[in-house]
Each structure stands twice: as structure tokens, then as C-alpha cells.
Tab-separated table of C-alpha atoms in Angstrom:
chain	number	residue	atom	x	y	z
N	1468	MET	CA	-8.900	-16.739	8.478
N	1469	VAL	CA	-10.914	-13.624	7.521
N	1470	LYS	CA	-12.900	-15.604	4.938
N	1471	ILE	CA	-13.658	-18.341	7.481
N	1472	ILE	CA	-14.955	-15.776	9.990
N	1473	LEU	CA	-17.109	-14.143	7.313
N	1474	LEU	CA	-18.476	-17.542	6.226
N	1475	LEU	CA	-19.435	-18.399	9.847
N	1476	LEU	CA	-21.188	-15.046	10.244
N	1477	ALA	CA	-22.932	-15.523	6.889
N	1478	PHE	CA	-23.978	-19.054	7.893
N	1479	GLY	CA	-25.513	-17.744	11.120
N	1480	LEU	CA	-27.335	-14.984	9.272
N	1481	SER	CA	-28.652	-17.402	6.638
N	1482	THR	CA	-29.715	-19.998	9.221
N	1483	LEU	CA	-31.598	-17.412	11.281
N	1484	THR	CA	-33.400	-16.180	8.129
N	1485	THR	CA	-34.490	-19.649	7.044
N	1486	LEU	CA	-35.769	-20.550	10.536
N	1487	LEU	CA	-37.973	-17.489	10.496
N	1488	LEU	CA	-39.476	-18.448	7.113
N	1489	ASN	CA	-42.429	-20.815	6.991
N	1490	PHE	CA	-41.282	-23.056	4.078
N	1491	ASP	CA	-40.939	-26.833	3.774
N	1492	ALA	CA	-37.539	-28.513	4.252
N	1493	ALA	CA	-36.550	-28.547	0.552
N	1494	TRP	CA	-37.160	-24.853	0.147
N	1495	LYS	CA	-35.348	-24.075	3.384
N	1496	ILE	CA	-32.237	-25.889	2.108
N	1497	ALA	CA	-32.280	-23.994	-1.176
N	1498	ILE	CA	-32.882	-20.676	0.498
N	1499	SER	CA	-30.160	-21.431	3.075
N	1500	ILE	CA	-27.577	-22.048	0.317
N	1501	ILE	CA	-28.560	-18.877	-1.566
N	1502	GLY	CA	-28.626	-16.977	1.696
N	1503	MET	CA	-25.083	-18.051	2.493
N	1504	GLY	CA	-23.788	-16.283	-0.650
N	1505	ILE	CA	-25.892	-13.191	-0.037
N	1506	GLY	CA	-25.018	-13.140	3.660
N	1507	PHE	CA	-21.318	-13.408	2.854
N	1508	ILE	CA	-21.477	-10.308	0.681
N	1509	ILE	CA	-23.600	-8.428	3.249
N	1510	VAL	CA	-21.302	-9.215	6.149
N	1511	PHE	CA	-18.227	-8.286	4.117
N	1512	ALA	CA	-19.773	-4.987	3.032
N	1513	LEU	CA	-20.811	-4.092	6.582
N	1514	ILE	CA	-17.370	-4.762	8.075
N	1515	PHE	CA	-15.637	-3.020	5.142
N	1516	PHE	CA	-17.641	0.158	5.469
N	1517	LEU	CA	-17.427	0.090	9.261
N	1518	ILE	CA	-13.619	0.161	9.014
N	1519	LEU	CA	-13.737	2.922	6.402
N	1520	ILE	CA	-16.053	4.985	8.626
N	1521	LEU	CA	-13.593	4.583	11.472
N	1522	PHE	CA	-10.948	5.983	9.129
N	1523	GLY	CA	-12.905	9.197	8.640
N	1524	LEU	CA	-13.587	9.963	12.283
N	1525	LYS	CA	-12.300	13.317	13.452
N	1526	VAL	CA	-10.848	14.189	10.043
N	1527	LYS	CA	-12.325	17.411	8.771
N	1528	LYS	CA	-12.557	18.384	5.132
N	1529	GLY	CA	-9.500	20.314	4.000
N	1530	GLU	CA	-7.559	19.368	7.089
N	1531	VAL	CA	-3.757	19.158	6.698
N	1532	ALA	CA	-1.732	16.835	8.899
N	1533	THR	CA	0.717	18.568	11.232
N	1534	LYS	CA	2.427	15.324	12.320
N	1535	TYR	CA	2.469	11.636	11.556
N	1536	SER	CA	-0.389	9.732	13.233
N	1537	LYS	CA	0.432	6.273	14.697
N	1538	THR	CA	-3.231	5.801	15.635
N	1539	TYR	CA	-4.405	6.137	12.042
N	1540	HIS	CA	-1.575	3.934	10.829
N	1541	HIS	CA	-2.798	1.222	13.171
N	1542	LEU	CA	-6.314	1.616	11.796
N	1543	TYR	CA	-4.900	1.372	8.271
N	1544	SER	CA	-3.085	-1.841	9.259
N	1545	ILE	CA	-6.396	-3.380	10.401
N	1546	TYR	CA	-7.936	-2.499	7.066
N	1547	GLN	CA	-4.978	-4.019	5.248
N	1548	ILE	CA	-5.210	-7.299	7.141
N	1549	PHE	CA	-8.917	-7.500	6.408
N	1550	ALA	CA	-8.723	-6.619	2.703
N	1551	LEU	CA	-5.632	-8.638	1.777
N	1552	SER	CA	-6.843	-11.748	3.633
N	1553	PHE	CA	-10.303	-11.501	2.071
N	1554	PHE	CA	-9.015	-11.146	-1.454
N	1555	GLY	CA	-6.504	-13.978	-1.058
N	1556	VAL	CA	-3.308	-11.938	-1.422
N	1557	LYS	CA	-0.176	-13.792	-0.316
N	1558	LEU	CA	2.798	-11.542	0.368
N	1559	THR	CA	6.406	-12.762	0.237
N	1560	THR	CA	9.584	-10.776	0.754
N	1561	ASN	CA	13.340	-10.930	0.425
N	1562	GLY	CA	16.078	-8.657	1.730
N	1563	LEU	CA	14.205	-7.007	4.616
N	1564	ASP	CA	17.297	-7.546	6.755
N	1565	MET	CA	19.088	-4.971	4.618
N	1566	ILE	CA	16.816	-2.132	5.808
N	1567	PRO	CA	18.650	0.281	8.178
N	1568	LYS	CA	17.746	-0.324	11.842
N	1569	ASP	CA	19.305	2.796	13.313
N	1570	THR	CA	17.663	5.485	11.151
N	1571	ASN	CA	14.665	6.256	9.031
N	1572	PHE	CA	15.000	6.053	5.240
N	1573	VAL	CA	13.624	6.886	1.808
N	1574	LEU	CA	11.999	3.940	0.052
N	1575	VAL	CA	12.039	3.901	-3.768
N	1576	GLN	CA	10.156	1.354	-5.846
N	1577	ASN	CA	8.865	0.549	-9.277
N	1578	HIS	CA	5.179	1.311	-9.822
N	1579	THR	CA	2.765	-0.882	-11.784
N	1580	SER	CA	-0.492	-0.768	-9.789
N	1581	ASN	CA	-2.552	1.624	-7.666
N	1582	LEU	CA	-2.397	-1.071	-4.965
N	1583	ASP	CA	1.407	-0.838	-4.627
N	1584	PRO	CA	1.368	1.463	-1.580
N	1585	MET	CA	-1.063	-0.799	0.314
N	1586	PHE	CA	1.045	-3.919	-0.246
N	1587	THR	CA	4.253	-2.160	0.627
N	1588	ASP	CA	2.815	-0.570	3.779
N	1589	ALA	CA	1.415	-3.936	4.879
N	1590	ILE	CA	4.895	-5.492	4.568
N	1591	LEU	CA	6.649	-2.545	6.254
N	1592	ARG	CA	3.883	-1.720	8.721
N	1593	LYS	CA	6.289	-1.481	11.696
N	1594	TYR	CA	7.860	1.595	10.025
N	1595	PRO	CA	6.238	5.074	10.017
N	1596	LEU	CA	5.943	4.988	6.211
N	1597	ILE	CA	4.148	7.614	4.137
N	1598	PHE	CA	4.036	7.918	0.385
N	1599	VAL	CA	4.122	10.684	-2.184
N	1600	SER	CA	0.748	10.175	-3.874
N	1601	LYS	CA	-1.406	11.743	-6.564
N	1602	GLU	CA	-4.251	14.034	-5.576
N	1603	SER	CA	-7.024	11.699	-6.839
N	1604	LEU	CA	-6.324	9.226	-4.011
N	1605	PHE	CA	-7.070	11.945	-1.443
N	1606	ARG	CA	-10.543	12.440	-2.916
N	1607	LEU	CA	-11.584	8.813	-2.309
N	1608	PRO	CA	-14.342	8.544	0.344
N	1609	PHE	CA	-12.942	7.675	3.765
N	1610	PHE	CA	-9.621	6.371	2.404
N	1611	GLY	CA	-8.564	9.864	1.361
N	1612	LYS	CA	-9.078	11.030	4.953
N	1613	ILE	CA	-6.882	8.366	6.474
N	1614	ILE	CA	-3.918	8.973	4.215
N	1615	THR	CA	-4.359	12.710	4.815
N	1616	HIS	CA	-4.183	12.129	8.596
N	1617	MET	CA	-1.195	9.829	8.234
N	1618	GLY	CA	0.619	12.600	6.424
N	1619	TYR	CA	0.842	11.293	2.836
N	1620	VAL	CA	2.375	13.916	0.529
N	1621	LYS	CA	-0.248	15.113	-1.966
N	1622	LEU	CA	0.826	16.203	-5.477
N	1623	SER	CA	-1.731	17.601	-7.930
N	1624	ARG	CA	0.689	18.677	-10.710
N	1625	LYS	CA	-1.769	21.574	-11.242
N	1626	ASN	CA	-0.886	23.887	-8.366
N	1627	ALA	CA	2.837	24.388	-8.225
N	1628	MET	CA	2.738	26.309	-4.934
N	1629	ASN	CA	0.741	23.657	-3.108
N	1630	ASP	CA	2.927	20.899	-4.527
N	1631	ALA	CA	6.057	22.702	-3.399
N	1632	SER	CA	4.619	23.153	0.072
N	1633	GLU	CA	3.798	19.438	0.292
N	1634	ILE	CA	7.257	18.445	-0.956
N	1635	VAL	CA	8.889	20.709	1.607
N	1636	ARG	CA	6.775	19.137	4.394
N	1637	GLY	CA	7.598	15.590	3.284
N	1638	VAL	CA	11.344	16.367	3.122
N	1639	ARG	CA	11.229	18.162	6.472
N	1640	TRP	CA	9.466	15.287	8.241
N	1641	THR	CA	11.927	12.824	6.758
N	1642	ARG	CA	15.029	14.804	7.646
N	1643	ALA	CA	13.664	15.183	11.193
N	1644	GLY	CA	13.386	11.406	11.507
N	1645	GLU	CA	9.590	11.457	11.977
N	1646	VAL	CA	8.746	9.299	8.937
N	1647	CYS	CA	10.114	7.062	6.248
N	1648	LEU	CA	9.226	8.495	2.848
N	1649	GLY	CA	8.039	6.299	-0.046
N	1650	ILE	CA	8.660	7.634	-3.543
N	1651	TYR	CA	7.946	6.212	-7.001
N	1652	PRO	CA	10.679	7.732	-9.171
N	1653	GLU	CA	8.703	6.992	-12.338
N	1654	GLY	CA	6.119	9.470	-11.094
N	1655	THR	CA	3.153	7.412	-12.401
N	1656	ARG	CA	2.080	3.834	-12.937
N	1657	ASN	CA	3.862	1.883	-15.670
N	1658	LYS	CA	0.725	0.699	-17.444
N	1659	THR	CA	2.665	-1.189	-20.149
N	1660	TYR	CA	5.041	-3.169	-17.853
N	1661	PRO	CA	7.197	-5.083	-18.715
N	1662	ASN	CA	7.637	-3.136	-21.918
N	1663	PRO	CA	9.412	-1.040	-20.747
N	1664	GLU	CA	10.476	-2.452	-17.397
N	1665	LEU	CA	10.845	1.095	-16.019
N	1666	LEU	CA	9.605	4.419	-17.207
N	1667	GLN	CA	11.874	7.455	-17.272
N	1668	PHE	CA	12.400	8.837	-13.798
N	1669	LYS	CA	10.980	12.242	-12.968
N	1670	GLU	CA	13.574	14.894	-12.252
N	1671	GLY	CA	11.527	16.196	-9.335
N	1672	SER	CA	11.404	12.709	-7.758
N	1673	ILE	CA	15.172	12.373	-7.788
N	1674	SER	CA	15.559	15.910	-6.367
N	1675	MET	CA	13.185	15.056	-3.524
N	1676	ILE	CA	15.034	11.848	-2.773
N	1677	LYS	CA	18.330	13.732	-2.649
N	1678	LYS	CA	16.962	16.509	-0.471
N	1679	ALA	CA	15.531	14.071	2.087
N	1680	SER	CA	19.144	13.278	2.997
N	1681	ARG	CA	18.524	9.765	4.290
N	1682	PRO	CA	19.663	6.253	3.266
N	1683	ILE	CA	17.823	4.975	0.260
N	1684	VAL	CA	16.143	1.538	0.302
N	1685	VAL	CA	15.750	0.442	-3.305
N	1686	SER	CA	12.968	-2.123	-3.787
N	1687	VAL	CA	10.941	-3.846	-6.525
N	1688	MET	CA	7.425	-5.248	-6.462
N	1689	ARG	CA	5.979	-8.027	-8.594
N	1690	GLY	CA	2.492	-9.423	-9.048
N	1691	THR	CA	0.411	-6.403	-8.112
N	1692	ARG	CA	-0.941	-5.836	-11.645
N	1693	ASP	CA	-2.674	-9.243	-11.624
N	1694	VAL	CA	-4.578	-8.860	-8.342
N	1695	ASN	CA	-7.682	-7.448	-10.054
N	1696	ASN	CA	-7.954	-10.571	-12.212
N	1697	GLY	CA	-10.106	-13.159	-10.454
N	1698	LEU	CA	-10.250	-11.040	-7.344
N	1699	LEU	CA	-12.352	-13.506	-5.287
N	1700	THR	CA	-11.501	-16.768	-7.008
N	1701	ARG	CA	-7.722	-16.932	-7.141
N	1702	VAL	CA	-4.760	-16.734	-4.776
N	1703	HIS	CA	-2.659	-13.702	-5.713
N	1704	LYS	CA	1.061	-13.819	-5.067
N	1705	VAL	CA	2.850	-10.524	-4.529
N	1706	GLN	CA	6.592	-10.392	-4.090
N	1707	PHE	CA	8.518	-7.506	-2.460
N	1708	ASP	CA	12.326	-7.431	-2.697
N	1709	VAL	CA	14.812	-5.029	-1.200
N	1710	VAL	CA	17.563	-5.068	-3.820
N	1711	LYS	CA	19.973	-2.419	-2.533
N	1712	VAL	CA	20.523	0.098	0.243
N	1713	ILE	CA	22.411	3.240	-0.664
N	1714	ARG	CA	24.028	4.594	2.480
N	1715	LEU	CA	23.742	8.272	3.361
N	1716	GLU	CA	27.428	8.927	2.736
N	1717	ALA	CA	27.070	7.651	-0.834
N	1718	VAL	CA	23.828	9.620	-1.383
N	1719	GLU	CA	25.539	12.833	-0.302
N	1720	SER	CA	28.591	12.173	-2.509
N	1721	MET	CA	26.524	11.818	-5.751
N	1722	ASN	CA	24.816	14.425	-7.876
N	1723	ASN	CA	21.253	13.912	-9.137
N	1724	GLU	CA	22.295	12.214	-12.365
N	1725	GLU	CA	24.590	9.772	-10.606
N	1726	LEU	CA	21.954	8.994	-8.000
N	1727	GLU	CA	19.304	8.361	-10.662
N	1728	LYS	CA	21.633	5.975	-12.479
N	1729	GLU	CA	22.442	4.116	-9.256
N	1730	ILE	CA	18.785	3.644	-8.362
N	1731	ARG	CA	17.706	2.728	-11.889
N	1732	GLU	CA	20.433	0.106	-12.353
N	1733	ALA	CA	19.591	-1.490	-9.026
N	1734	MET	CA	15.875	-1.640	-9.840
N	1735	LEU	CA	16.454	-3.136	-13.263
N	1736	GLU	CA	18.785	-5.729	-11.771
N	1737	GLY	CA	16.072	-6.651	-9.277
N	1738	ILE	CA	13.383	-6.857	-11.952
N	1739	ARG	CA	15.422	-8.922	-14.380
N	1740	ASN	CA	16.981	-11.263	-11.793
N	1741	PRO	CA	14.340	-11.944	-9.124
N	1742	SER	CA	15.490	-13.553	-5.923
N	1743	THR	CA	14.579	-17.237	-5.407
N	1744	LYS	CA	14.638	-16.741	-1.606
N	1745	LYS	CA	11.215	-15.873	-0.213
N	1746	GLU	CA	9.847	-15.268	3.241
N	1747	LYS	CA	6.111	-15.247	3.856
N	1748	VAL	CA	4.554	-12.235	5.509
N	1749	ARG	CA	2.199	-12.892	8.373
N	1750	LEU	CA	-0.625	-10.329	8.377
N	1751	TYR	CA	-1.763	-11.174	11.872
């Protein structure tokens, strides 16, 4: 749908340009065809940067979120719909019915691409989901401002005091029921997936999951590493599966080592035995 709208806008722009040029019919046809391609890129770029500029409104440099922002989450959802539709990403899911309906939760997931949070948030956009993310994402123009305002937890791994403060904030918001917290236990992207299928979990990640004191939704994502290949020429299929939900009573009864083992085994099972049941995600 997004591509069709962009093509229509590009066609209008190209037609208007050729009508204003004083060339014969043959040249007008050639210029119109070339103009369609150029117009498509121009229209996409204008809309893309307009959305990004909207992200940055009213967000000052160095500002720290004091609460979760539904407004900015809605803006982020608009951006997701636009970007994923334009780049031909098809999202499918399984197991969403397992997610707790009476409480917020901690989401844990394998991590193979920088795009993982975007895909996950698009699928779970009805939840107040924020992620624990690396500092470099917060430095991205416009985008860094929106995730700051949404309340993403920023970890630099260089300033222990700032990291500790961010972790405390993320845990406090989660325990208060304000947000659902997304954590990648591996702590970084698995750049050599599927060898190994999962990296070693970070001790700090497991500790944060435990301290959040909420049910744990264990999930796995597939297909995100291939999205950058043939970005505009291929349909990219991304699958999101909820493989297990660890109830709060079970979380509180386990120590960190037991909890890590429980999460890891569930993830590996989901990776090795993908579900054949799939439900398409409607972006709009």
C-alpha cells in the first residue's frame, strides 16, 4: 500500500515535470519514465525525513525521560508502518495468545540484527514496550530522540554509575506496571548466528530480568539478518514466536542460574524447532 501511494505521487510529480518541459513526444516519454524513478526516491525521502523530524520535536539534547510517552510511541508506530511496508517486510507470529493479559511483563529474545527492536515493537505495538539498548542508538539523528522520549534504557558500558541509574529506572518502571521491558540476554548481536545459535548470556541481563519481578515472555525472532539483502527488490519474511511464558511465581522461586537455564533452554527449543503455525501481522 505504501509503495502504491509513493508510486502515484511520483507519477504525478514526473507528469507535471514533463508537461512543463518543451520536448517532443519521444523525449517526454523517456523523461517521464526516468522521472518516475527519481520522483519515487524524492517522495520517499521527503516523507521519511518528515516523520523523523516529527520524532525530534520538543525533545531537547540531554533530556531524560521521566515517564513513558504514548504519544511518541504512536509516532514510532507510524514510522514502522511506513518503513516496513516500503521495504517489503512481511511479519508473521505464533504464540501471541500466551502473553499475559492481566499484567505487564519482561520480554526476552535472541538478538541477530539491529532491526530486532523495530520488528518486535511493530508486532507488540499495543503494549507499552521499551528496550534496553546500547548508547550508539541514542546518538542517531532524530531516532535517538524518539527512543529517549519513549524511555528506552540506555547502556554505555563505559559509565558504570549512569548505567546503574538507567537500570534502576527501567526496573522501577517495570515493577510499577508502567512499561513492558525488552531485554536481549546475550547483551549484543549474535553476528555469527546460527553458529552458535545463542551467545552466552550476560550476568547483568539475568539480574535485571530477575529484579523486574514480572512474568517473563520468552521469544525468538527469525529472518531479521536477511532484511538488508535486496532491500528494495525482495520480500523479506520475519517470524516472531512466543515460545514460553514463565509465570511470576516461578520467576521468584528460581535463583539467577536456574532462571538463565530456563530461558536459554526455551529459546534454543524455539530456534531449533520453529512453529509451523503462522499468523500474519497487519501493519495498518
